[in-house]
PDB file of N, CA and C in Angstrom:
ATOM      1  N   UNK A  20      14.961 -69.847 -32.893  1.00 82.00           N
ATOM      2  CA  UNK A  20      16.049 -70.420 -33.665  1.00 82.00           C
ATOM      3  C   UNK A  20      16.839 -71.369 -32.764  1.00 82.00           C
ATOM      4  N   UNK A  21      16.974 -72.351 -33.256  1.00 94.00           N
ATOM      5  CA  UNK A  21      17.658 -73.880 -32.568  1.00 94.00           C
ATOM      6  C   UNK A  21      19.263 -73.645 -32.089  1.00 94.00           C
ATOM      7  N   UNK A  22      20.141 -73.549 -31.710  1.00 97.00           N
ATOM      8  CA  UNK A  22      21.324 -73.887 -31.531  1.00 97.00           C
ATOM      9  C   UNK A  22      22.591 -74.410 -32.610  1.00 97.00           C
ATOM     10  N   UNK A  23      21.716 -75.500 -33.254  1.00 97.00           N
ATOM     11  CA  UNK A  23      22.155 -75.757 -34.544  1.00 97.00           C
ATOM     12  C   UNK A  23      21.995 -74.913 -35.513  1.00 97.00           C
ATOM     13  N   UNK A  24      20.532 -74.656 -36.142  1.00 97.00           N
ATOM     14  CA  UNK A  24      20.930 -73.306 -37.210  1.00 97.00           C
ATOM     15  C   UNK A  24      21.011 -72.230 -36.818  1.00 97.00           C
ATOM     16  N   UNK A  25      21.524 -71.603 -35.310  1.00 97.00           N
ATOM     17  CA  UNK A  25      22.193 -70.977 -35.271  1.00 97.00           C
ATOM     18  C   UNK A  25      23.505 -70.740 -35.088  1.00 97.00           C
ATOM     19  N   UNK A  26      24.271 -72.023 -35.494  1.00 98.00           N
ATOM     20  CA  UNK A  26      25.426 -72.233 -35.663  1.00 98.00           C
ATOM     21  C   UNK A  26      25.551 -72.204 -36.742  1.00 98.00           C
ATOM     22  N   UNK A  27      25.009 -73.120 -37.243  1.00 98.00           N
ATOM     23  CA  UNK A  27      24.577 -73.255 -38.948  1.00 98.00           C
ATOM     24  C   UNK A  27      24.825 -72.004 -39.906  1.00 98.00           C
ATOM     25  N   UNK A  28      24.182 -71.209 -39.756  1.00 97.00           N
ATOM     26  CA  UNK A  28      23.719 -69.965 -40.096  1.00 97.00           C
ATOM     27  C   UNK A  28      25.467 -68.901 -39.935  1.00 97.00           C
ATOM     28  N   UNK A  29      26.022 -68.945 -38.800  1.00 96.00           N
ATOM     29  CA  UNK A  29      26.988 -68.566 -38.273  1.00 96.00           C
ATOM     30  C   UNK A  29      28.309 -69.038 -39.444  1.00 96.00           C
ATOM     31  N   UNK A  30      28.328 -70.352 -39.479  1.00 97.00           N
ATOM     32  CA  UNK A  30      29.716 -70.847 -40.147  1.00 97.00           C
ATOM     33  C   UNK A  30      29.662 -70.655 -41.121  1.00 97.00           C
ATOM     34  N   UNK A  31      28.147 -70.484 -42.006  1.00 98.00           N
ATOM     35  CA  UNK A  31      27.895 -70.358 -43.838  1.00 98.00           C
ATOM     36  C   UNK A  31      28.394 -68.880 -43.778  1.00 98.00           C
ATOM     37  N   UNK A  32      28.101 -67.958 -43.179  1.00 98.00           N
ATOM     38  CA  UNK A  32      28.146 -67.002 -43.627  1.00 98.00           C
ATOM     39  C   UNK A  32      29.513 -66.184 -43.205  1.00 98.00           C
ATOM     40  N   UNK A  33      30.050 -66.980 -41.932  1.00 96.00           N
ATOM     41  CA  UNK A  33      31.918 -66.785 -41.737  1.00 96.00           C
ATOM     42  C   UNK A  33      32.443 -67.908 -42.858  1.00 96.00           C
ATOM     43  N   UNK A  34      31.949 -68.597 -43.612  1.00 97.00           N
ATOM     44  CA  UNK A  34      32.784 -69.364 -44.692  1.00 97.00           C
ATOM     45  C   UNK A  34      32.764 -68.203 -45.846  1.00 97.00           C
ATOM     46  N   UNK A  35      31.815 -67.322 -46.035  1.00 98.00           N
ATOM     47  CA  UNK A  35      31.002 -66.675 -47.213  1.00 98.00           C
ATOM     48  C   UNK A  35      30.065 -67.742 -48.469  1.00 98.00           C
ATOM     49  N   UNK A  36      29.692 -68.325 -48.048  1.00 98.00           N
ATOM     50  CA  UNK A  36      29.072 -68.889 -49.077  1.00 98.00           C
ATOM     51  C   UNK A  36      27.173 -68.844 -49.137  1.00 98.00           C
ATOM     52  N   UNK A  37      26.887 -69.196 -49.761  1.00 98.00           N
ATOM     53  CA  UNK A  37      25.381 -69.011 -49.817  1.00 98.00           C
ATOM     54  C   UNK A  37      24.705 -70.238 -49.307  1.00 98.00           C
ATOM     55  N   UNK A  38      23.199 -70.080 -49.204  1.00 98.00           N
ATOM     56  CA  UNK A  38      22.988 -71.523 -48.402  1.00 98.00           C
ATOM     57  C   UNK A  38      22.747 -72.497 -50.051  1.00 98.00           C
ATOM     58  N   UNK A  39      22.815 -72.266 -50.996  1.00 98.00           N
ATOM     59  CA  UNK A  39      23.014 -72.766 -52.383  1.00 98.00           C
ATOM     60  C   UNK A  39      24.189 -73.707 -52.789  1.00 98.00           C
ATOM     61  N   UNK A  40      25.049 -72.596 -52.339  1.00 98.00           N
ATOM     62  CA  UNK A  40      26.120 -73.752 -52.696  1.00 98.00           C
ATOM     63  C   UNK A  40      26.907 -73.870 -51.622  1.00 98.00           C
ATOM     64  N   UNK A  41      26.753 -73.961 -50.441  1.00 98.00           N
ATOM     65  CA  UNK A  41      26.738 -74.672 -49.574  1.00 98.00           C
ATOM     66  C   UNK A  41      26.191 -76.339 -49.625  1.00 98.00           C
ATOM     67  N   UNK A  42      25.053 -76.355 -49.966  1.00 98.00           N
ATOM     68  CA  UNK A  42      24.112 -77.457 -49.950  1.00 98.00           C
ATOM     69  C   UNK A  42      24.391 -78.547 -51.091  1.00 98.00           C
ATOM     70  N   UNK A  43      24.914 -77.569 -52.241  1.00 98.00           N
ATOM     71  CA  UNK A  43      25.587 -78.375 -53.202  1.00 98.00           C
ATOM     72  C   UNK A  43      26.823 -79.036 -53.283  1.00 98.00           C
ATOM     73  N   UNK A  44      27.291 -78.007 -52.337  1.00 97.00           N
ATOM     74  CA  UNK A  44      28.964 -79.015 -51.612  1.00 97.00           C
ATOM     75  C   UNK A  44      28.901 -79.569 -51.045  1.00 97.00           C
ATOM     76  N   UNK A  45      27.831 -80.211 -50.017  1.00 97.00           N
ATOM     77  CA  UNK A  45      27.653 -81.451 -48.788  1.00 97.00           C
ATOM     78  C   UNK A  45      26.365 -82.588 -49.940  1.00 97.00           C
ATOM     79  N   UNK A  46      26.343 -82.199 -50.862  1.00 97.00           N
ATOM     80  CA  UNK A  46      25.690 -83.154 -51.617  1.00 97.00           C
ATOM     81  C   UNK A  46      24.025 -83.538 -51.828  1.00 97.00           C
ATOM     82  N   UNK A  47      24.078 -81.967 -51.727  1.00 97.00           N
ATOM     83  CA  UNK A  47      21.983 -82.071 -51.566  1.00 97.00           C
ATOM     84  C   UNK A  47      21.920 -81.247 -53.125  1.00 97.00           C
ATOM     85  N   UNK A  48      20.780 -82.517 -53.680  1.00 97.00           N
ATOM     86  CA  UNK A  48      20.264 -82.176 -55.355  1.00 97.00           C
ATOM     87  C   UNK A  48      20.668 -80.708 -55.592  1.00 97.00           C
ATOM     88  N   UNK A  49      21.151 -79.673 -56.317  1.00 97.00           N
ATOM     89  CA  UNK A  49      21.167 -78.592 -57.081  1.00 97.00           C
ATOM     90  C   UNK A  49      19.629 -77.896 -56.710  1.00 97.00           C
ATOM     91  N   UNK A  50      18.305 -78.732 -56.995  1.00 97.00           N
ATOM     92  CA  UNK A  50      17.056 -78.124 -56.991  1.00 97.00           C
ATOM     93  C   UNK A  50      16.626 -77.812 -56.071  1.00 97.00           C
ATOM     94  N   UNK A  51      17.029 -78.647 -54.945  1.00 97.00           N
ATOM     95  CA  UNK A  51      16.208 -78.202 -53.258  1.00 97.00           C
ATOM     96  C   UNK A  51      17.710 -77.187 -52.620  1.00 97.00           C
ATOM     97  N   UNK A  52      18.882 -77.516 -53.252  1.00 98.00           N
ATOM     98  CA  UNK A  52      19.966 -77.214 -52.482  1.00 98.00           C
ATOM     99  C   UNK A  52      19.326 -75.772 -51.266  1.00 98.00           C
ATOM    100  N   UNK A  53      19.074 -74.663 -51.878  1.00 97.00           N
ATOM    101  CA  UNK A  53      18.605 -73.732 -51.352  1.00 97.00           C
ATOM    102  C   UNK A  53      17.665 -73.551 -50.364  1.00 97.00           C
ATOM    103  N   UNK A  54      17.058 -73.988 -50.907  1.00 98.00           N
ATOM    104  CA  UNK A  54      15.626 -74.744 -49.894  1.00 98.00           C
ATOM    105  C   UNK A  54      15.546 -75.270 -48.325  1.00 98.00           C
ATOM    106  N   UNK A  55      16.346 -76.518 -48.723  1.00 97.00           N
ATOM    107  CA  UNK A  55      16.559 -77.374 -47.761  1.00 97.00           C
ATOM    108  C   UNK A  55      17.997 -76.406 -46.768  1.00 97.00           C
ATOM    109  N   UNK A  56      18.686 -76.130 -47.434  1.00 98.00           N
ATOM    110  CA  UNK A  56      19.305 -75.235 -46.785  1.00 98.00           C
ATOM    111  C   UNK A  56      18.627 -74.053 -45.941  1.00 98.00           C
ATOM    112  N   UNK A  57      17.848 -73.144 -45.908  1.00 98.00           N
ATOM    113  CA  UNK A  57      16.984 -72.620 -45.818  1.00 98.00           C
ATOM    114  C   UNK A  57      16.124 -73.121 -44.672  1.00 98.00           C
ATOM    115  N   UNK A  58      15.762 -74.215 -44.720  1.00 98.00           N
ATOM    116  CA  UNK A  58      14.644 -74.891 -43.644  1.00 98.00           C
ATOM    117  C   UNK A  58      16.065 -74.925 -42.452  1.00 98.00           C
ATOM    118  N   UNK A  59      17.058 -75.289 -42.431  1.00 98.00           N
ATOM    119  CA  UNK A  59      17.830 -75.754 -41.662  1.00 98.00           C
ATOM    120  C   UNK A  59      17.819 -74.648 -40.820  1.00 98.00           C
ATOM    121  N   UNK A  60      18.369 -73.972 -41.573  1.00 97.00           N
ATOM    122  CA  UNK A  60      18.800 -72.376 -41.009  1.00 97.00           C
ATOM    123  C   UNK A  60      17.628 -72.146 -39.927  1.00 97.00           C
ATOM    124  N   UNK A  61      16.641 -71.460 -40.674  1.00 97.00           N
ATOM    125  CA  UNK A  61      15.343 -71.171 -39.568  1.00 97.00           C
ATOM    126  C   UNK A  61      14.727 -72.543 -38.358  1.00 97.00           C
ATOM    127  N   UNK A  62      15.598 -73.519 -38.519  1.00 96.00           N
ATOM    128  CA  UNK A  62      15.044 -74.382 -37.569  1.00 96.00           C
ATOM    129  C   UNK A  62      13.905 -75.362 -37.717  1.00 96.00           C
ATOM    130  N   UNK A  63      13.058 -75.046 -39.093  1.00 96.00           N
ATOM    131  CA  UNK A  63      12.251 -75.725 -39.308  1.00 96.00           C
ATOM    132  C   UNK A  63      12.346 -77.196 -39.933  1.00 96.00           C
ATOM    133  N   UNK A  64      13.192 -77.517 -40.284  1.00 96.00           N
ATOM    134  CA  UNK A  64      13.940 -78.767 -39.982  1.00 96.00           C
ATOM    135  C   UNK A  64      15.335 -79.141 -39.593  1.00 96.00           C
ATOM    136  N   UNK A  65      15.402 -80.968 -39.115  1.00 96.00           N
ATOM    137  CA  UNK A  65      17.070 -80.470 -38.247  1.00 96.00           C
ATOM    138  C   UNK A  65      17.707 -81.563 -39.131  1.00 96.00           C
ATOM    139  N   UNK A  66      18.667 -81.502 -39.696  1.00 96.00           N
ATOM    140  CA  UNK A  66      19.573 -82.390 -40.687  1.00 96.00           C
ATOM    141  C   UNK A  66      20.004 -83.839 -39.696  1.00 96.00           C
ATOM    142  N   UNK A  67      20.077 -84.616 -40.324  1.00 95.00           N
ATOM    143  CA  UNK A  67      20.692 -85.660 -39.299  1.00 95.00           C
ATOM    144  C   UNK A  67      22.282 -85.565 -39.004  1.00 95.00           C
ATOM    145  N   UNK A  68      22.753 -86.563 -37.948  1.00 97.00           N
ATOM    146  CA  UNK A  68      24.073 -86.267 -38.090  1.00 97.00           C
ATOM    147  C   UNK A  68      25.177 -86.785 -38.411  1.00 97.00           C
ATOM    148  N   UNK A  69      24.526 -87.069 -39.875  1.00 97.00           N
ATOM    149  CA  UNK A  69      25.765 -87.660 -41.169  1.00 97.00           C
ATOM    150  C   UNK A  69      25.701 -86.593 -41.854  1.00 97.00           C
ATOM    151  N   UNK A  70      24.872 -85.839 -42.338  1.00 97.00           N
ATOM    152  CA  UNK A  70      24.524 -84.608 -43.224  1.00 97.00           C
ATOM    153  C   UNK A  70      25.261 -83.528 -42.363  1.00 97.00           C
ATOM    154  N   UNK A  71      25.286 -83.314 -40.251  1.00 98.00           N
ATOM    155  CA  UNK A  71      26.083 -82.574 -39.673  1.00 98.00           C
ATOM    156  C   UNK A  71      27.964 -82.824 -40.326  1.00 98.00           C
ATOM    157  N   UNK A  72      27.647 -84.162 -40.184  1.00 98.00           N
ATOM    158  CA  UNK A  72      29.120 -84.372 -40.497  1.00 98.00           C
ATOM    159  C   UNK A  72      29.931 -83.677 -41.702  1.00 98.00           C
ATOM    160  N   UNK A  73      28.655 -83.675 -42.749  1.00 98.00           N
ATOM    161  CA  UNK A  73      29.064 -82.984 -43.648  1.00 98.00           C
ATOM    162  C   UNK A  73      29.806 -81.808 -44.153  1.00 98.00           C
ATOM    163  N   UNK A  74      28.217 -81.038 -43.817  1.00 98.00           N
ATOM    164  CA  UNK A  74      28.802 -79.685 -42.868  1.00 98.00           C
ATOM    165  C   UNK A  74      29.935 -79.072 -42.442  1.00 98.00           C
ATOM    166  N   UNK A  75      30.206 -80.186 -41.340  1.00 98.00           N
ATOM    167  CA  UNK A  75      30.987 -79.712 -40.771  1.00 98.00           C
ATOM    168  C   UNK A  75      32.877 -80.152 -41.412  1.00 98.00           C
ATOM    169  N   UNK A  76      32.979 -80.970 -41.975  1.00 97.00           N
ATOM    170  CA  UNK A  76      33.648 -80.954 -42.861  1.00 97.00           C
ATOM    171  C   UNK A  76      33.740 -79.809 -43.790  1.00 97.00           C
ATOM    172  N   UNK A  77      32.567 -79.806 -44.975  1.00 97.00           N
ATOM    173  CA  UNK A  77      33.051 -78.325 -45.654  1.00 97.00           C
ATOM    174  C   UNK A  77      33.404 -77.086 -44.916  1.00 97.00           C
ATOM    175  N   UNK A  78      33.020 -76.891 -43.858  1.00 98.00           N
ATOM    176  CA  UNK A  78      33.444 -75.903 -42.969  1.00 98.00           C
ATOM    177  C   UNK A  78      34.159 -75.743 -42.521  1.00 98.00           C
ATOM    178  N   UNK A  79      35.082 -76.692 -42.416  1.00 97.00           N
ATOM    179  CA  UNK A  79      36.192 -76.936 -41.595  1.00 97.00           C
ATOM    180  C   UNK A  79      36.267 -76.943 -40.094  1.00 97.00           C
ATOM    181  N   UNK A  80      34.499 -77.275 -39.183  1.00 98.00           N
ATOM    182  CA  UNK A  80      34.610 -77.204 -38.202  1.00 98.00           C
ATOM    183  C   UNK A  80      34.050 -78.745 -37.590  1.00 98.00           C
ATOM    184  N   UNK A  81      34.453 -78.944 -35.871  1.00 98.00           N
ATOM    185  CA  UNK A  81      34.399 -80.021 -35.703  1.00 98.00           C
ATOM    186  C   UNK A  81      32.098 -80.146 -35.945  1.00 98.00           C
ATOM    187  N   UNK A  82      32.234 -81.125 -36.105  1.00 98.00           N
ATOM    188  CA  UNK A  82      30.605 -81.490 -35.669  1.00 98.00           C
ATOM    189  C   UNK A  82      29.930 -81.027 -34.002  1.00 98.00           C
ATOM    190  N   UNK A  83      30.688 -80.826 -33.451  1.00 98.00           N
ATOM    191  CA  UNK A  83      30.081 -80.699 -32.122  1.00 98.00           C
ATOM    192  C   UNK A  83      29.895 -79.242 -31.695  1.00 98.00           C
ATOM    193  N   UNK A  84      30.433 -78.561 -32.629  1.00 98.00           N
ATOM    194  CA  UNK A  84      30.295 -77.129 -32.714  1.00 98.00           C
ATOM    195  C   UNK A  84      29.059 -76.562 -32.921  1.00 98.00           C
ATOM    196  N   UNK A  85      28.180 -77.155 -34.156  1.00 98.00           N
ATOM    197  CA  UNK A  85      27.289 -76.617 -34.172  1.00 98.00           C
ATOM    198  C   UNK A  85      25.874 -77.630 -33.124  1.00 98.00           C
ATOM    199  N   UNK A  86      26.450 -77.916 -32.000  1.00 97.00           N
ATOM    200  CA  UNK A  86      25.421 -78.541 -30.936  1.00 97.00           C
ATOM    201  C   UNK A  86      25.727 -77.410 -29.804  1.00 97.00           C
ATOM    202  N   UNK A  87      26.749 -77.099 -29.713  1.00 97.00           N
ATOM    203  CA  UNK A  87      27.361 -76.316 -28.842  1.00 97.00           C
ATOM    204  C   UNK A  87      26.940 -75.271 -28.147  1.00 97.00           C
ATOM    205  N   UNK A  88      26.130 -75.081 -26.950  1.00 96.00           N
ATOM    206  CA  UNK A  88      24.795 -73.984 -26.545  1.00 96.00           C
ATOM    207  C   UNK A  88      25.397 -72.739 -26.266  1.00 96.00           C
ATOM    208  N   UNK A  89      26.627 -72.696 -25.775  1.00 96.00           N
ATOM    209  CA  UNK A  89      27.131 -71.710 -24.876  1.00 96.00           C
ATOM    210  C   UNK A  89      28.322 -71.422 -25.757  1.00 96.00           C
ATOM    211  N   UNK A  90      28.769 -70.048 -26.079  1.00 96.00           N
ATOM    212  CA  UNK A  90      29.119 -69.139 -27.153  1.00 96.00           C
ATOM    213  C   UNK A  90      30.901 -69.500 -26.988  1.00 96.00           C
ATOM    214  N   UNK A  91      31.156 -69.500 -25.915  1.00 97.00           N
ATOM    215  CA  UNK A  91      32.696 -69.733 -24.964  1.00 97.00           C
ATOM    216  C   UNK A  91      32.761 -71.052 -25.664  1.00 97.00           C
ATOM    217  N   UNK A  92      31.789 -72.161 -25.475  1.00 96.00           N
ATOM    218  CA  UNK A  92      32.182 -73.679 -25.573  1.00 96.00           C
ATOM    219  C   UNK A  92      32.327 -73.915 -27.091  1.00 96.00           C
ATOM    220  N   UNK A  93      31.663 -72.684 -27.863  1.00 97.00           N
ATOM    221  CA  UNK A  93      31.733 -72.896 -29.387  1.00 97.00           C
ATOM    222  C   UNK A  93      33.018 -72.666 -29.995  1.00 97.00           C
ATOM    223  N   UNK A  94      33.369 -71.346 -29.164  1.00 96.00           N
ATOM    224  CA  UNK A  94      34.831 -70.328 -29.583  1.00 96.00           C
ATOM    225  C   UNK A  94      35.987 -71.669 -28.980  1.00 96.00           C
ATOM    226  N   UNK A  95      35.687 -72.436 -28.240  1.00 96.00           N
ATOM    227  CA  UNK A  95      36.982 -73.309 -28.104  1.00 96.00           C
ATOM    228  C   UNK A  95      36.834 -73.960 -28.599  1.00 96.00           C
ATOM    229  N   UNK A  96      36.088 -75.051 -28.903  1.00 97.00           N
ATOM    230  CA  UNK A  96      35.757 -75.951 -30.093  1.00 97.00           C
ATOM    231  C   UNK A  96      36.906 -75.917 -31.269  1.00 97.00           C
ATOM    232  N   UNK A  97      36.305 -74.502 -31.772  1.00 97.00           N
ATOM    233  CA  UNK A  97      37.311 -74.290 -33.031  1.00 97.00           C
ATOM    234  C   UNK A  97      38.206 -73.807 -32.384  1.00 97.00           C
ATOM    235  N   UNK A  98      39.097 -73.388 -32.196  1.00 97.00           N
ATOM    236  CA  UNK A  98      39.882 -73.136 -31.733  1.00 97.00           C
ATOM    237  C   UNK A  98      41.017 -74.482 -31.356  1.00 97.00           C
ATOM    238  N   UNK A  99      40.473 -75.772 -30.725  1.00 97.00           N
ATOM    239  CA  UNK A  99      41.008 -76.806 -30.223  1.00 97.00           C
ATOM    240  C   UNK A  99      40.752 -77.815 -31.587  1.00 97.00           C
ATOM    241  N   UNK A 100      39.871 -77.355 -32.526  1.00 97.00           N
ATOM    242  CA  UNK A 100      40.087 -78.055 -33.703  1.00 97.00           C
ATOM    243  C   UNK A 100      41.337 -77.728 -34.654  1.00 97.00           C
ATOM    244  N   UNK A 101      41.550 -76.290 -34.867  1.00 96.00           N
ATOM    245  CA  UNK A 101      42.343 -75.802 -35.136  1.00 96.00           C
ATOM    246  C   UNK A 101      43.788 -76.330 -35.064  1.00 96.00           C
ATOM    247  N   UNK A 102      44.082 -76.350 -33.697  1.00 97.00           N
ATOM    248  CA  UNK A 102      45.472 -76.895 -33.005  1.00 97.00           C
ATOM    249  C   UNK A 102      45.998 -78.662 -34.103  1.00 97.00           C
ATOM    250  N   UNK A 103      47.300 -78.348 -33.981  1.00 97.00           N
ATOM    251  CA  UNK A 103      47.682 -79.281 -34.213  1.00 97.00           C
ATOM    252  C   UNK A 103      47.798 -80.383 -33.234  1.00 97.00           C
ATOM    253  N   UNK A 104      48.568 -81.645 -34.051  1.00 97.00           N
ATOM    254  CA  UNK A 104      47.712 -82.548 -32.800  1.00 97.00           C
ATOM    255  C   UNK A 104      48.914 -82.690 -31.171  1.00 97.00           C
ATOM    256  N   UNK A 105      50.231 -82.312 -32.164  1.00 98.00           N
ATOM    257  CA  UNK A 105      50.678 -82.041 -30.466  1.00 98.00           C
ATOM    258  C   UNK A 105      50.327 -80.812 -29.253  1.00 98.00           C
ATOM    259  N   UNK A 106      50.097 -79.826 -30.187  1.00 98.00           N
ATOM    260  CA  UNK A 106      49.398 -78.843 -29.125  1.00 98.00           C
ATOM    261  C   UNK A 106      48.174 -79.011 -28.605  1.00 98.00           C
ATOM    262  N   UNK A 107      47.251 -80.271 -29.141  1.00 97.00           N
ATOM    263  CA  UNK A 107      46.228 -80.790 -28.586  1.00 97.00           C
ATOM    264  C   UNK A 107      46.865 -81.281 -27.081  1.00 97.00           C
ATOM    265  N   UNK A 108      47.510 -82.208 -27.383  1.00 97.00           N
ATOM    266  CA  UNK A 108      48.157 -83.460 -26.515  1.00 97.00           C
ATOM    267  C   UNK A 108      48.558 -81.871 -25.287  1.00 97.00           C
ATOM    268  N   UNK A 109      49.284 -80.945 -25.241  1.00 97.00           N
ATOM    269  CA  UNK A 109      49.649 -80.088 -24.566  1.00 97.00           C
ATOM    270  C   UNK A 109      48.546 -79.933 -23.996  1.00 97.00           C
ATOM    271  N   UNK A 110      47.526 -78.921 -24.441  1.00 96.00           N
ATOM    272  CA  UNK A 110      46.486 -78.507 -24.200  1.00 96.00           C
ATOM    273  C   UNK A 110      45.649 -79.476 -22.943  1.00 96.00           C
ATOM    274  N   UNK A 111      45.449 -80.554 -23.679  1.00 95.00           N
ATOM    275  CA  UNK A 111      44.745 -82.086 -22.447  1.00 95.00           C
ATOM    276  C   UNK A 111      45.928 -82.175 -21.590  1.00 95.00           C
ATOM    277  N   UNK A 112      46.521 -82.409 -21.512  1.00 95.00           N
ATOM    278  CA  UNK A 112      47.592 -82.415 -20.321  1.00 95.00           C
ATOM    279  C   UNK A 112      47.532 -81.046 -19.471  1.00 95.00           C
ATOM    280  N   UNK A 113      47.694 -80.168 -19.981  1.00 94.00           N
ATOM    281  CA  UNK A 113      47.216 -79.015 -19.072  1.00 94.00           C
ATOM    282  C   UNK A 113      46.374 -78.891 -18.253  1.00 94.00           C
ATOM    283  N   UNK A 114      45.210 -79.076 -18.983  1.00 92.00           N
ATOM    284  CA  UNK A 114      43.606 -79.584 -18.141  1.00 92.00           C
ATOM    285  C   UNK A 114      43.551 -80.352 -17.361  1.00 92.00           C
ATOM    286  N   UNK A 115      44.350 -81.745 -17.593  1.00 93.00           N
ATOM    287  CA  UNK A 115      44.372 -83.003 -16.624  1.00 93.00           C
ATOM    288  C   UNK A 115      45.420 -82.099 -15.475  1.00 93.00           C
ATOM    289  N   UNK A 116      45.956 -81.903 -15.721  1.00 91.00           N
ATOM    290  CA  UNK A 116      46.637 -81.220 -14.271  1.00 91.00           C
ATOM    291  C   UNK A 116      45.963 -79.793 -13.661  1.00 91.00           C
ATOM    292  N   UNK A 117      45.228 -79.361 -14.452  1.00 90.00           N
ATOM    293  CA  UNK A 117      44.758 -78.470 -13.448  1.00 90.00           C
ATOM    294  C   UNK A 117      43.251 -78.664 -12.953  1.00 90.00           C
ATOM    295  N   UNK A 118      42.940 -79.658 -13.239  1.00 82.00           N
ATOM    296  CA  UNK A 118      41.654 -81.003 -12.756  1.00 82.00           C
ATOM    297  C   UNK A 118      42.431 -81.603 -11.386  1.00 82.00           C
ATOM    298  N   UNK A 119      43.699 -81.521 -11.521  1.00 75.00           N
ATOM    299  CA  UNK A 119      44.241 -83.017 -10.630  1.00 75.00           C
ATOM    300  C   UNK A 119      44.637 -82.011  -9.259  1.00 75.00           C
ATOM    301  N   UNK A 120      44.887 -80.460  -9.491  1.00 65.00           N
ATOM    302  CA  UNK A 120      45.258 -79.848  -8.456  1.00 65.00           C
ATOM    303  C   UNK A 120      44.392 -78.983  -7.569  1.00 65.00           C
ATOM    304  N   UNK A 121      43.100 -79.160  -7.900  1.00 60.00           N
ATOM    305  CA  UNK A 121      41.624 -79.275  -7.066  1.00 60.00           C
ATOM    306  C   UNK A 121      42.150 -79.722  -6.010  1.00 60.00           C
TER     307      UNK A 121
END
């Protein structure tokens, strides 16, 4: 299993939704919705990444989440998506200074 649908796989089923109508909310035909959903999941095919974008929109997570290899780099992801955008701005400033005091 790929990284992606196992992210994939991860956010459908912390959203609760099915891979059905999932597929029907990012805009794939009603007839394959399941299907094609389905292939994703198991890895046997990989969506491009306008269809990620999608995704990751209905999900409410950033796109780079589900590329994301390492479990820590996923959990901040969302997490830093989450944040509003001045506690972003906090957050990067934090980092830049504790980068700068190396």
């Amino acid at each position: 299993m790929s990284t992606l649908s196992k992210r994939l796989k991860e956010a459908r089923l912390r959203a609760g939704l099915s891979q059905e109508s999932l597929g029907i909310q990012i805009g794939i035909d009603p007839a394959s919705a399941s299907a094609r959903m389905n292939r994703y999941e198991l890895g046997k095919r990989v969506p491009d990444p306008e269809l990620v974008e999608r995704l990751a929109v209905e999900l409410g997570l950033p796109a780079a989440y589900f590329y994301a290899v390492d479990d820590d780099e996923a959990a901040l992801l969302i997490k830093f998506h989450n944040l509003s955008s001045a506690a972003r701005r906090k957050v990067l400033l934090y980092l830049e200074e504790q980068g700068s005091a190396r």
